[in-house]
Short mmCIF file of C-alpha atoms in Angstrom, two decimals:
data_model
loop_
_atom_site.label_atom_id
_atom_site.label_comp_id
_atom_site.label_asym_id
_atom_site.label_seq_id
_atom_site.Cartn_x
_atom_site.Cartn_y
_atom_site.Cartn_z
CA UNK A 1 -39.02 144.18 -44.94
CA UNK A 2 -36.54 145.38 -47.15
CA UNK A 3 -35.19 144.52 -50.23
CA UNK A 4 -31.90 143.02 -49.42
CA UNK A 5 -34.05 140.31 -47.79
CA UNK A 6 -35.25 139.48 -51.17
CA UNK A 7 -31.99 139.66 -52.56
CA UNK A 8 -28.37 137.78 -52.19
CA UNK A 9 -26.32 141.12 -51.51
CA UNK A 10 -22.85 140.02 -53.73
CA UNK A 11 -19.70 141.16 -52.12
CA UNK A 12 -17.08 142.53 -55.03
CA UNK A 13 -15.14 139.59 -54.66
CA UNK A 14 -17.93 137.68 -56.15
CA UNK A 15 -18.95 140.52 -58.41
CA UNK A 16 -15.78 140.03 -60.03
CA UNK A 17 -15.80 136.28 -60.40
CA UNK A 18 -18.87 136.08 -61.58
CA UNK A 19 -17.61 138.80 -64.19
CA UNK A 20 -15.38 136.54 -64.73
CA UNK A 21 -16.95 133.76 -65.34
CA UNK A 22 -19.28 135.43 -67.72
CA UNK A 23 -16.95 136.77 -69.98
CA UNK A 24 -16.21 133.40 -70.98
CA UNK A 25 -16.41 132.76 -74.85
CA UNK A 26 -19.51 130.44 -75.80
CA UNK A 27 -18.44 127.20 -77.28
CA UNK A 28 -20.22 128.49 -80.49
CA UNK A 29 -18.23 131.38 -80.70
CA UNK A 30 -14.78 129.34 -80.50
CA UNK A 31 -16.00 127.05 -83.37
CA UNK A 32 -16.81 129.86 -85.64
CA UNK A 33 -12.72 131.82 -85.00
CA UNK A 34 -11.55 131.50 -88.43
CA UNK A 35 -7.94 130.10 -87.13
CA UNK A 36 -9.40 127.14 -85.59
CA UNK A 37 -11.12 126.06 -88.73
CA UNK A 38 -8.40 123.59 -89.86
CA UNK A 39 -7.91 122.07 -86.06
CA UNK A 40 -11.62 121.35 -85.99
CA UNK A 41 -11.46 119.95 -90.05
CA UNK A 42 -8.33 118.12 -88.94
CA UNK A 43 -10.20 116.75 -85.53
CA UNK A 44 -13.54 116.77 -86.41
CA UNK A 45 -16.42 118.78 -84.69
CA UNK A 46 -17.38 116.72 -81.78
CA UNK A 47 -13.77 115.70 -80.89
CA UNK A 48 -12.74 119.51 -80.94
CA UNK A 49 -16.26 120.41 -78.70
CA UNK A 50 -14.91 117.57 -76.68
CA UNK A 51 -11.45 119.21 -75.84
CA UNK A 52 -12.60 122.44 -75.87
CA UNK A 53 -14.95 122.00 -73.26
CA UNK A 54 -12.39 120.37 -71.55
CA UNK A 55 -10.72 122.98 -71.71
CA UNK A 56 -13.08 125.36 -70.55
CA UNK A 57 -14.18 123.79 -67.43
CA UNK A 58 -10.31 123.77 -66.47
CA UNK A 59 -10.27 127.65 -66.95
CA UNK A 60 -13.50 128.39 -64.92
CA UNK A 61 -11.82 125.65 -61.75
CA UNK A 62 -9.14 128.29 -62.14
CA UNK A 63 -11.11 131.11 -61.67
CA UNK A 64 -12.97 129.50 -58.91
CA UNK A 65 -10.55 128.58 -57.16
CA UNK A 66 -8.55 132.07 -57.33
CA UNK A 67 -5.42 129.73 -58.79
CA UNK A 68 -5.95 131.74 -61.97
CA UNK A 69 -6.80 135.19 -61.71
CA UNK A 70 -7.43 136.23 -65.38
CA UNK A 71 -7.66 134.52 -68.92
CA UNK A 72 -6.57 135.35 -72.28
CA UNK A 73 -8.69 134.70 -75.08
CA UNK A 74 -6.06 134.45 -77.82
CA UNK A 75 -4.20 132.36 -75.44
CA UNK A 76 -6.80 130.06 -75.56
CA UNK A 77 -7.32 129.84 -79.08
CA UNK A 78 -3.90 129.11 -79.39
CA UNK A 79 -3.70 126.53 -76.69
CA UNK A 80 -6.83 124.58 -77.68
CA UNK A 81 -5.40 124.83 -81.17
CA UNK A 82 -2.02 123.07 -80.36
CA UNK A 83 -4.14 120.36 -78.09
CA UNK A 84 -6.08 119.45 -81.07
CA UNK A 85 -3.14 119.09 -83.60
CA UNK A 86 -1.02 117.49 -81.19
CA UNK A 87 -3.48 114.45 -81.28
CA UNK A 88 -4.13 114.56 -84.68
CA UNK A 89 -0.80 115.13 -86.29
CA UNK A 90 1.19 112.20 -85.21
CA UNK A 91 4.52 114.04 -85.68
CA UNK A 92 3.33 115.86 -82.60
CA UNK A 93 3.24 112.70 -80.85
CA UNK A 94 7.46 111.79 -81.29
CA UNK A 95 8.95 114.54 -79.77
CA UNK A 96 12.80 115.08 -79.16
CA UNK A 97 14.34 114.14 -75.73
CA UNK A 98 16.91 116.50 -74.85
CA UNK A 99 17.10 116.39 -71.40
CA UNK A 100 20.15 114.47 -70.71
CA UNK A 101 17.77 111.82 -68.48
CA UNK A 102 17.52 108.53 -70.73
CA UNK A 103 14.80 107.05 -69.15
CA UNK A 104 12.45 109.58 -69.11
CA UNK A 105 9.40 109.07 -66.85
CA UNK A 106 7.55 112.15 -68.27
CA UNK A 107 8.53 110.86 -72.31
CA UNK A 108 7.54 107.15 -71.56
CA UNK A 109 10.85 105.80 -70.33
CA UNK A 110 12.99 103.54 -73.02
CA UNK A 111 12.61 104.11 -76.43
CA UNK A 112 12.11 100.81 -78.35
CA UNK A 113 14.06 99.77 -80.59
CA UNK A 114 13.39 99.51 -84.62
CA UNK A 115 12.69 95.90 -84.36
CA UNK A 116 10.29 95.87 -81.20
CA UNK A 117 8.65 99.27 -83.26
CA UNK A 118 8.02 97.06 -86.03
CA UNK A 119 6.57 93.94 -84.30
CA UNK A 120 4.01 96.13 -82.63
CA UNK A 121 3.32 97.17 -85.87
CA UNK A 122 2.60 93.88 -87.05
CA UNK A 123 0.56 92.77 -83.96
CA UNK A 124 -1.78 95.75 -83.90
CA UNK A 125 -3.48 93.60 -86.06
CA UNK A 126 -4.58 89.90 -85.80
CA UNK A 127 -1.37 88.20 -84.15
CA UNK A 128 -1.42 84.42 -82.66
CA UNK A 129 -1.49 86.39 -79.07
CA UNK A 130 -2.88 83.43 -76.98
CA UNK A 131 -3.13 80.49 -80.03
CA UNK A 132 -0.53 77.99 -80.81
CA UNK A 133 -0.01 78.05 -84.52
CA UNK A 134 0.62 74.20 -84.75
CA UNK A 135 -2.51 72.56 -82.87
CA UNK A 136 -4.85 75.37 -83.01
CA UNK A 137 -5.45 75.24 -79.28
CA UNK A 138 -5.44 78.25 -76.79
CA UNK A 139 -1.30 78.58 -75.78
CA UNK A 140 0.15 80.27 -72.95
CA UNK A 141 0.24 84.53 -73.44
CA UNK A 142 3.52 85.12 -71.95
CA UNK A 143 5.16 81.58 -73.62
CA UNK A 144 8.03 83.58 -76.19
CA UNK A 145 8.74 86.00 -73.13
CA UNK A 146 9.04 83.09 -70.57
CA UNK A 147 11.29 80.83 -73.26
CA UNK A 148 13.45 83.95 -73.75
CA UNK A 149 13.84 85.08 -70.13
CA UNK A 150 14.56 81.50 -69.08
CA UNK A 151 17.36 81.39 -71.06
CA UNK A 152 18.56 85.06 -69.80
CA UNK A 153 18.08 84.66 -66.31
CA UNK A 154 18.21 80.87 -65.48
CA UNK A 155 14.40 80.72 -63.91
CA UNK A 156 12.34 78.15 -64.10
CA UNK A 157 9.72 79.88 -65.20
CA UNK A 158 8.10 83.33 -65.94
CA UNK A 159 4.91 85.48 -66.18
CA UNK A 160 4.37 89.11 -66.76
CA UNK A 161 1.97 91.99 -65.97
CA UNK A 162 1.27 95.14 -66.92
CA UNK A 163 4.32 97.09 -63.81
CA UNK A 164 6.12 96.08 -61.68
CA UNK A 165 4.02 97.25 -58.69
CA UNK A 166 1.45 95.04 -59.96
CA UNK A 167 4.24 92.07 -60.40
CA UNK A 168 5.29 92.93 -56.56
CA UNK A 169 1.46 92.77 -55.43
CA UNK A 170 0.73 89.68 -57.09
CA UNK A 171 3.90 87.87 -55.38
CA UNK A 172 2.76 89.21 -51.99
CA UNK A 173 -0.84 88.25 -52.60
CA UNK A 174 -0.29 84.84 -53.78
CA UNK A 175 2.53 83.53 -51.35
CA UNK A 176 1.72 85.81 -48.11
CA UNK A 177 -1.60 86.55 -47.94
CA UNK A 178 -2.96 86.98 -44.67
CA UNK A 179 0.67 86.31 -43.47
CA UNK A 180 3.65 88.86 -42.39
CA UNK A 181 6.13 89.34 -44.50
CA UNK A 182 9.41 90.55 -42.82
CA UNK A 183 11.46 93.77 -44.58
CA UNK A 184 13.80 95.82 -44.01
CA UNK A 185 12.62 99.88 -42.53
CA UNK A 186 15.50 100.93 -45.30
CA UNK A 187 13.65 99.09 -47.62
CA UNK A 188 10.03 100.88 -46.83
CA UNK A 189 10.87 102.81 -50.58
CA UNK A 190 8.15 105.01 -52.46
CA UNK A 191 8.11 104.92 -56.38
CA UNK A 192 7.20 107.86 -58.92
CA UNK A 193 3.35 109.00 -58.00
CA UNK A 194 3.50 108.62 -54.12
CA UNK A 195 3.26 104.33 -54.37
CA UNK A 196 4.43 103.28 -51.64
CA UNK A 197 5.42 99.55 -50.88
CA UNK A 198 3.38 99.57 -47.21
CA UNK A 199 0.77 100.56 -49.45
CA UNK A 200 0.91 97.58 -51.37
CA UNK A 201 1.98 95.47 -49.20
CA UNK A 202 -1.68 95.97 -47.48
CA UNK A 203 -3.73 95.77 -50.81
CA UNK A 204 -1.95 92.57 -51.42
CA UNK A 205 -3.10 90.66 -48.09
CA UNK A 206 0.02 90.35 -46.59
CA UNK A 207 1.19 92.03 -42.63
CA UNK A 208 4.57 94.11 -43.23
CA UNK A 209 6.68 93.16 -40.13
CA UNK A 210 9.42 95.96 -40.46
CA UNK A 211 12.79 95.08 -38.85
CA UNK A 212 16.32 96.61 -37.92
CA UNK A 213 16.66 101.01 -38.54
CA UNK A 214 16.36 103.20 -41.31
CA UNK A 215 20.07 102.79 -42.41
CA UNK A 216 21.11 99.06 -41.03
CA UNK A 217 19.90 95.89 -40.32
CA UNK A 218 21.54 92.23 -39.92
CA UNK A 219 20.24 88.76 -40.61
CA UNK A 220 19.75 88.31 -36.83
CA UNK A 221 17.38 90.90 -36.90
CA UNK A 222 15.29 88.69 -39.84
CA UNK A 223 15.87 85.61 -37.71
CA UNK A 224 15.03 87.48 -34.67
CA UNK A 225 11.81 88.46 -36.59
CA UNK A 226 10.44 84.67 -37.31
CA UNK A 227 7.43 83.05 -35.48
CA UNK A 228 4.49 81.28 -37.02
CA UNK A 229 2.84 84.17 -38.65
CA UNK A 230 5.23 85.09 -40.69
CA UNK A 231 5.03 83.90 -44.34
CA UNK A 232 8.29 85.66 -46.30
CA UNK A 233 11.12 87.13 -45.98
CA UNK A 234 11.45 89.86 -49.04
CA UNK A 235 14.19 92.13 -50.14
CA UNK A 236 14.07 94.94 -51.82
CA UNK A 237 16.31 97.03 -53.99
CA UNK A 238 16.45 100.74 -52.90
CA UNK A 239 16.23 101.70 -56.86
CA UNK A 240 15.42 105.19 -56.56
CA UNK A 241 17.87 106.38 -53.25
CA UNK A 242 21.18 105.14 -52.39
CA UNK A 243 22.11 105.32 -48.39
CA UNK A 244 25.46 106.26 -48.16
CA UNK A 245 27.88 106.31 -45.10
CA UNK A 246 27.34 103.86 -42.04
CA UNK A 247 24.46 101.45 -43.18
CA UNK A 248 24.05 98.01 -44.79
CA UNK A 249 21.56 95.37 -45.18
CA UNK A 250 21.96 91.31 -45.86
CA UNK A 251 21.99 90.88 -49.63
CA UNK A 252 19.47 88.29 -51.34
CA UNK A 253 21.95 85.50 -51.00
CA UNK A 254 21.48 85.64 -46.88
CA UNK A 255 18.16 85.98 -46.88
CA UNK A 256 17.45 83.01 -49.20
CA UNK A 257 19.31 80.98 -47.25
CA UNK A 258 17.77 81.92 -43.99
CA UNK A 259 14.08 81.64 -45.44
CA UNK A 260 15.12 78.26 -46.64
CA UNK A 261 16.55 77.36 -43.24
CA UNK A 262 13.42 79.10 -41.33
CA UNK A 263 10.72 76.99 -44.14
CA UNK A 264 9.39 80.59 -45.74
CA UNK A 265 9.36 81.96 -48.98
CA UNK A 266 11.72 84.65 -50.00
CA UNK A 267 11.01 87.07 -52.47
CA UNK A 268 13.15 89.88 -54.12
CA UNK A 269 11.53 93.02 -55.66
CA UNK A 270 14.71 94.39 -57.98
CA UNK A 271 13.24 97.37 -59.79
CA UNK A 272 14.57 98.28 -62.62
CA UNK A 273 16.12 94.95 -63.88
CA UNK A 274 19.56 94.38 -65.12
CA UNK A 275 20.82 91.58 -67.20
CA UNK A 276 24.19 93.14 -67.63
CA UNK A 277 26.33 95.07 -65.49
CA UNK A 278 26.30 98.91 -65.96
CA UNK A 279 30.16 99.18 -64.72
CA UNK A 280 31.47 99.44 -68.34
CA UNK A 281 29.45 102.48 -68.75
CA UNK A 282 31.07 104.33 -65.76
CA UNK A 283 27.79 103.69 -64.14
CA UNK A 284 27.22 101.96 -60.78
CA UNK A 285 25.92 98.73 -61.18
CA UNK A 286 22.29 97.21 -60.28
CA UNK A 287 21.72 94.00 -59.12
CA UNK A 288 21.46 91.42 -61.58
CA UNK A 289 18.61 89.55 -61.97
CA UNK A 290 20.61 86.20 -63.07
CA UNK A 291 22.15 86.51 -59.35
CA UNK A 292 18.86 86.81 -57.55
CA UNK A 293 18.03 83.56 -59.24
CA UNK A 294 21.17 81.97 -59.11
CA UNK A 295 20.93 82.79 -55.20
CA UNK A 296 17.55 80.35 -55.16
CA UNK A 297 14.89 82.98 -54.43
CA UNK A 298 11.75 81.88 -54.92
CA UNK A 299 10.26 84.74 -56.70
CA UNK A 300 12.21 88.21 -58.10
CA UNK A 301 10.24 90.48 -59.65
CA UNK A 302 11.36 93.61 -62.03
CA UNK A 303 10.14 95.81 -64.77
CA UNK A 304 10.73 95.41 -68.15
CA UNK A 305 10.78 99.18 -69.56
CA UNK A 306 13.76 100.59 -67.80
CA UNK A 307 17.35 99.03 -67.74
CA UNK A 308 15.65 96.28 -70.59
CA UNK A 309 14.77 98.71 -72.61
CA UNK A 310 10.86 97.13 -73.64
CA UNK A 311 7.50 97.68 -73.00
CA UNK A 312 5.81 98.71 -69.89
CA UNK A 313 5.64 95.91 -68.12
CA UNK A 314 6.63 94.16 -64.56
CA UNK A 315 8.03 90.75 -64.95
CA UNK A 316 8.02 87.41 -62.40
CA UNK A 317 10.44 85.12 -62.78
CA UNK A 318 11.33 81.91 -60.14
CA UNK A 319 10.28 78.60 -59.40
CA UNK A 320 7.83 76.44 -61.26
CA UNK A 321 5.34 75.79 -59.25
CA UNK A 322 5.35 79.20 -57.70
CA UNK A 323 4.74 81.12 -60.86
CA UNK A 324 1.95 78.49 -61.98
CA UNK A 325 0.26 79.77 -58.56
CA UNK A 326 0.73 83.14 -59.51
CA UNK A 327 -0.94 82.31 -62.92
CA UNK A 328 -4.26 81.02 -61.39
CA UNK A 329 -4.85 84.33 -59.02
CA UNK A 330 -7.75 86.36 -60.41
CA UNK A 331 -5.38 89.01 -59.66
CA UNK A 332 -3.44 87.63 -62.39
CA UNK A 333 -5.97 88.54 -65.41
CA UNK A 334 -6.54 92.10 -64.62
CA UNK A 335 -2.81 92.93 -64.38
CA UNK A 336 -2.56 90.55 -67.84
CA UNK A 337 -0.66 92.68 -70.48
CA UNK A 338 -1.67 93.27 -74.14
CA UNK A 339 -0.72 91.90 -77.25
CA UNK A 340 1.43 95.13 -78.19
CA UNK A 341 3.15 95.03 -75.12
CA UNK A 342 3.70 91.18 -75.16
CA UNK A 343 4.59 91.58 -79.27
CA UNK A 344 7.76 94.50 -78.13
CA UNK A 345 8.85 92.53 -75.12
CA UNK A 346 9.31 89.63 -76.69
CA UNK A 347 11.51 91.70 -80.12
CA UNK A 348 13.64 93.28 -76.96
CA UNK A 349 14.22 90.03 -75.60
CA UNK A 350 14.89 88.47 -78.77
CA UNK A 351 18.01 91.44 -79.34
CA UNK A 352 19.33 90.33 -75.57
CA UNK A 353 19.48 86.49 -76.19
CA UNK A 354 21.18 87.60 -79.32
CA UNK A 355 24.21 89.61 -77.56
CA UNK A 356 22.92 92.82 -79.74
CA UNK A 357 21.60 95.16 -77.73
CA UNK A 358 24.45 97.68 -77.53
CA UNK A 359 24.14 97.89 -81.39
CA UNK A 360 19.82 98.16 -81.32
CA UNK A 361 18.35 98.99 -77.64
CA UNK A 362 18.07 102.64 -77.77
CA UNK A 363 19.77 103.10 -74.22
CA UNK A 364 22.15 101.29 -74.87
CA UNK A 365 23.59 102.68 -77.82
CA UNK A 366 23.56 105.97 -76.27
CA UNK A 367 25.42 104.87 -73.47
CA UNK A 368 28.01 103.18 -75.65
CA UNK A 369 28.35 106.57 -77.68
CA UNK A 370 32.00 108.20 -77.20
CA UNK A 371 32.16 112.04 -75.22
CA UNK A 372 33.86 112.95 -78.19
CA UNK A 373 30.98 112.20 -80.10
CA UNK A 374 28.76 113.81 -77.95
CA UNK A 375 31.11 116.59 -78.22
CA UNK A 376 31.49 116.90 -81.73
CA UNK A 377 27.61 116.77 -81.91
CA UNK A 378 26.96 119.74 -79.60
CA UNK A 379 29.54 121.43 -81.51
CA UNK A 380 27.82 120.83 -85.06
CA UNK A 381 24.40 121.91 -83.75
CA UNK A 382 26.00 125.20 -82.20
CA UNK A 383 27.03 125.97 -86.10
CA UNK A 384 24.23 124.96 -87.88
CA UNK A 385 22.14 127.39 -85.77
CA UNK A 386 24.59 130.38 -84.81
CA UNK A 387 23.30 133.43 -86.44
CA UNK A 388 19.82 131.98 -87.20
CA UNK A 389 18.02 132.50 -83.78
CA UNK A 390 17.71 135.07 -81.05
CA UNK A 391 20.18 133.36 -78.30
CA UNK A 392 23.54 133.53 -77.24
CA UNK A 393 25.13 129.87 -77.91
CA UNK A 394 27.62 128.06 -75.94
CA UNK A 395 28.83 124.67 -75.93
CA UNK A 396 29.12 122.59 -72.36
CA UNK A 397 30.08 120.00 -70.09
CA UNK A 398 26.98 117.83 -68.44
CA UNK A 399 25.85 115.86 -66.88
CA UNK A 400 23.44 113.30 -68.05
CA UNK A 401 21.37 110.40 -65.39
CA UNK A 402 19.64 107.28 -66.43
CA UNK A 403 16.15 108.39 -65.00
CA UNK A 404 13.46 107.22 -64.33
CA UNK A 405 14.49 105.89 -60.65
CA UNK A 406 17.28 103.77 -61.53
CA UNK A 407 21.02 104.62 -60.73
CA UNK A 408 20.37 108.03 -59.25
CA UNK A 409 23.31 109.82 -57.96
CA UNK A 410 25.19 108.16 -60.86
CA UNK A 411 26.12 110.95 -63.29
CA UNK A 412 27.14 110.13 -66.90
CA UNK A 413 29.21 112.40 -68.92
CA UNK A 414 27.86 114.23 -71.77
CA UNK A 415 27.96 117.58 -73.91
CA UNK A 416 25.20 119.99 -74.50
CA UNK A 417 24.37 123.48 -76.37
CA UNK A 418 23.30 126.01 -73.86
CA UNK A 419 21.11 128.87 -75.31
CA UNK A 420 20.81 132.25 -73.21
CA UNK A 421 17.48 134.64 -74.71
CA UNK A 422 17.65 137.93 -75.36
CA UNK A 423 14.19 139.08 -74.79
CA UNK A 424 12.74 135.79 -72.87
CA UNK A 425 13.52 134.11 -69.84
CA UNK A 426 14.51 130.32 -69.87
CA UNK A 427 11.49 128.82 -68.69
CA UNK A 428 9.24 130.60 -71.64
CA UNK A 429 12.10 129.20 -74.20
CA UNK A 430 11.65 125.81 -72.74
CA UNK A 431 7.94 125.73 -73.06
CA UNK A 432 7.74 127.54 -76.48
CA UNK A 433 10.51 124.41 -77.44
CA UNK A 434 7.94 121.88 -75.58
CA UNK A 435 5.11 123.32 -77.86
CA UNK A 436 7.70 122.92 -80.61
CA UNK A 437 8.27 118.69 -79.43
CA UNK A 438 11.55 119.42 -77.84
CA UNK A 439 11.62 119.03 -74.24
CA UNK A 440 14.67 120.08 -72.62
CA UNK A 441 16.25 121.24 -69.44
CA UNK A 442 17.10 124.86 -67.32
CA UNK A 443 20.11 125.60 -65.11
CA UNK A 444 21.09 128.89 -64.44
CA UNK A 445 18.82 130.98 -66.39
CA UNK A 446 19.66 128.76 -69.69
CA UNK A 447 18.12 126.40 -71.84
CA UNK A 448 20.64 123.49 -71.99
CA UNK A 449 19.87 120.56 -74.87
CA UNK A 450 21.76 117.67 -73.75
CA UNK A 451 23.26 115.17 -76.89
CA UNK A 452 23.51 111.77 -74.83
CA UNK A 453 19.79 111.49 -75.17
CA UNK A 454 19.04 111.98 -78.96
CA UNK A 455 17.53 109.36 -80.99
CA UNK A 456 19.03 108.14 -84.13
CA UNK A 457 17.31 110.95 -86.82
CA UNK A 458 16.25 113.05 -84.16
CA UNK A 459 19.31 115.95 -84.93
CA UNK A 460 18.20 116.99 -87.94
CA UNK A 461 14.95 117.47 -86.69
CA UNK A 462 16.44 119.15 -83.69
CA UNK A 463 17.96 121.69 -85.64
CA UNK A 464 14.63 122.35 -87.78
CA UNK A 465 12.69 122.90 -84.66
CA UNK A 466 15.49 125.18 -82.62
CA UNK A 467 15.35 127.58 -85.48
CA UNK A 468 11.51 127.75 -86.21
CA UNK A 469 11.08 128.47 -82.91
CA UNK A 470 13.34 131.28 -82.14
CA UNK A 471 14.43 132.37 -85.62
CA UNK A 472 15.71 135.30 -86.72
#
């Protein structure tokens, strides 16, 4: 018998992973690299071991899996380095939005405004949440949202979770379980993440019974669809694709009538939810929430972080006794927001009953901002850094979106400062800004920073940042 039937003969292939693998740095000899001393001081040492072997274990799945075919060491220190301050340092954590997309999916969608900032504030400690001040007694969660959104909307009443996938699952569940519920194929839509609403359509009980093609279908075909297991008829508002050419559906106003007619429910998931028209803006409208109510629907359901401009949350507003259904389903409690969320929904709200929000919802104010004044912005951040980096400057025309699937072949006109590198390409500037907390955007081998979507103070700061990253 020879020896190699003692012994697993290694091809090179794994010769040189398991070189590899070994080369590895020891966890002890990360902690002891002089430049990581004041990341672990700032994180403490079992956080940083935390990260770090985190970390680690990503790099050798990279190996493994031939996706990464070598590592740097000083890459690594740097990189575990940044992770750690960028958790501890909370300046890391507010980073600049340059991208021209105002409701950023990737930067958390809306920014709040000062007010709802400051009542989360306030709540993060103890805050009457779920206890009426006068009596004592346990109170309803959502009660300040629901008096505030009856008032915007016209609904009889109102409940919130924590999305609005979960709000759309909870309406299915409670009113069509176990029964179909007829839609439109155009309507079949898939959100951020691969959701899909077949998906939850089955985890919420309910049969999808699809009707009419892709790009039309009538109310016949609804009518046509009726028998005595079906339980709904629901609509729902194509927020993240537009169908354009030969195509139509019935709007809500049809359908309500016809479930009324037929003795079903009829439910409307709108998406994004808008309380005002976006025409003023330039931008093609959504539907409005106050007409879905107006049109009698039994329940609509929308979030409350994109066109509002709060919290993330998914809202349910309609009839009475439908929402005091919705309030008994277990399902109800786990999709239950928090008091944070609950404490900068109900400051937004507060800012729409009050007619302000042009002057104090974050969106809103940057949609409201003049080109000129975009203009004259891009212009004053081309001079304050001209000379002081590595980059050939220009001043352009964009095009800005709202983001985050709402209005999306809607353009909105903006200005932006394009940067060219000398020595790097544009992707490596963008990343080396990300690192820096500006996130921007590349088109044709440039870095362009977009004005529409800077916060109030954030220009300054943009300017500070631009230069320590690519200074002379």
């Amino acid at each position: 018998m020879s020896l190699k039937d003692y012994y697993i003969i290694m091809n090179d292939s794994e010769k040189e992973l398991n070189s590899k693998l070994r080369s590895l740095p020891s966890v002890g000899k990360v902690l002891d690299n002089p430049a990581l001393q004041p990341a672990i001081k700032c994180a403490g040492k079992n956080l940083f071991k935390c990260l770090l072997n985190d970390y680690l274990g990503k790099i050798r799945e990279g190996l493994v899996s031939g996706k990464l075919v070598h590592f740097n060491y000083d890459k690594l220190i740097d990189e575990i380095s940044f992770s750690v301050n960028s958790i501890c340092d909370n300046s890391m954590r507010e980073v600049i939005n340059a991208t021209g997309i105002l409701l950023h999916t990737g930067l958390g969608r809306s920014a709040l405004s000062n007010v709802a900032v400051g009542s989360i504030t306030a709540a993060a400690k103890y805050t009457p949440v779920q206890s009426d001040p006068v009596t004592g007694k346990r109170s309803l969660r959502e009660s300040k949202v629901e008096v505030l959104l009856k008032e915007l909307t016209g609904a009889e009443a109102v409940t919130v979770v924590n999305n609005n996938a979960a709000a759309t699952m909870l309406v299915l569940n409670t009113l069509a379980k176990d029964k179909e519920v007829v839609i439109s194929r155009g309507q079949l839509v898939e959100i951020g993440g691969a959701f899909r609403m077949p998906d939850v359509m089955t985890m919420s009980g309910a049969i999808m019974k699809e009707i009419g093609t892709t790009n039309r279908t009538h109310l016949s075909d609804y009518r046509n669809a009726f028998d005595e297991n079906v339980g709904a008829l629901m609509h729902v508002h194509t927020s993240n694709y537009r169908l354009r050419g030969f195509g139509g559906t019935p709007d809500i106003s049809e359908i309500v009538s016809l479930a009324k007619e037929l003795g079903l429910y009829s439910i409307d998931d709108l998406g994004s939810g808008a309380l005002v028209s976006l025409e003023k803006w330039g931008v093609e409208s959504e539907p409005l929430i106050k007409d879905s109510i107006t049109a009698g629907v039994d329940l609509c359901c929308f979030s409350g972080d994109k066109l509002i401009g709060g919290a993330q949350s998914g809202i349910i507003c309609g009839k009475y006794e439908h929402i005091e259904k919705i309030r008994k389903n277990p399902f109800a409690r786990m999709f239950r927001v928090d008091k944070l969320t609950l404490a900068a929904l109900e400051a937004t709200l507060a800012i729409w009953v009050n007619g302000e929000y042009e002057e104090k919802i974050p969106l809103y104010k940057m949609l409201c901002t003049s080109k000129q004044i975009l203009k004259n912005r891009a212009m004053e951040l081309s001079s304050k850094i001209s000379g002081k980096i590595f980059a050939e400057i220009s001043i352009e025309e964009s095009e800005a979106y709202i983001g985050s699937g709402s209005l999306p072949d809607s353009g909105i006109k903006s200005w932006a400062v394009s940067l060219k590198f000398k020595n790097i390409e544009a992707e490596q500037g963008a990343q080396i800004l990300r690192k820096n907390g500006v996130f921007s955007r590349v088109r044709a081998g440039r870095v362009w920073l977009d004005m529409i979507s800077l916060l109030d103070g954030h220009f300054d700061l943009l300017v500070h940042r631009i230069i320590s990253s690519f200074g002379k």
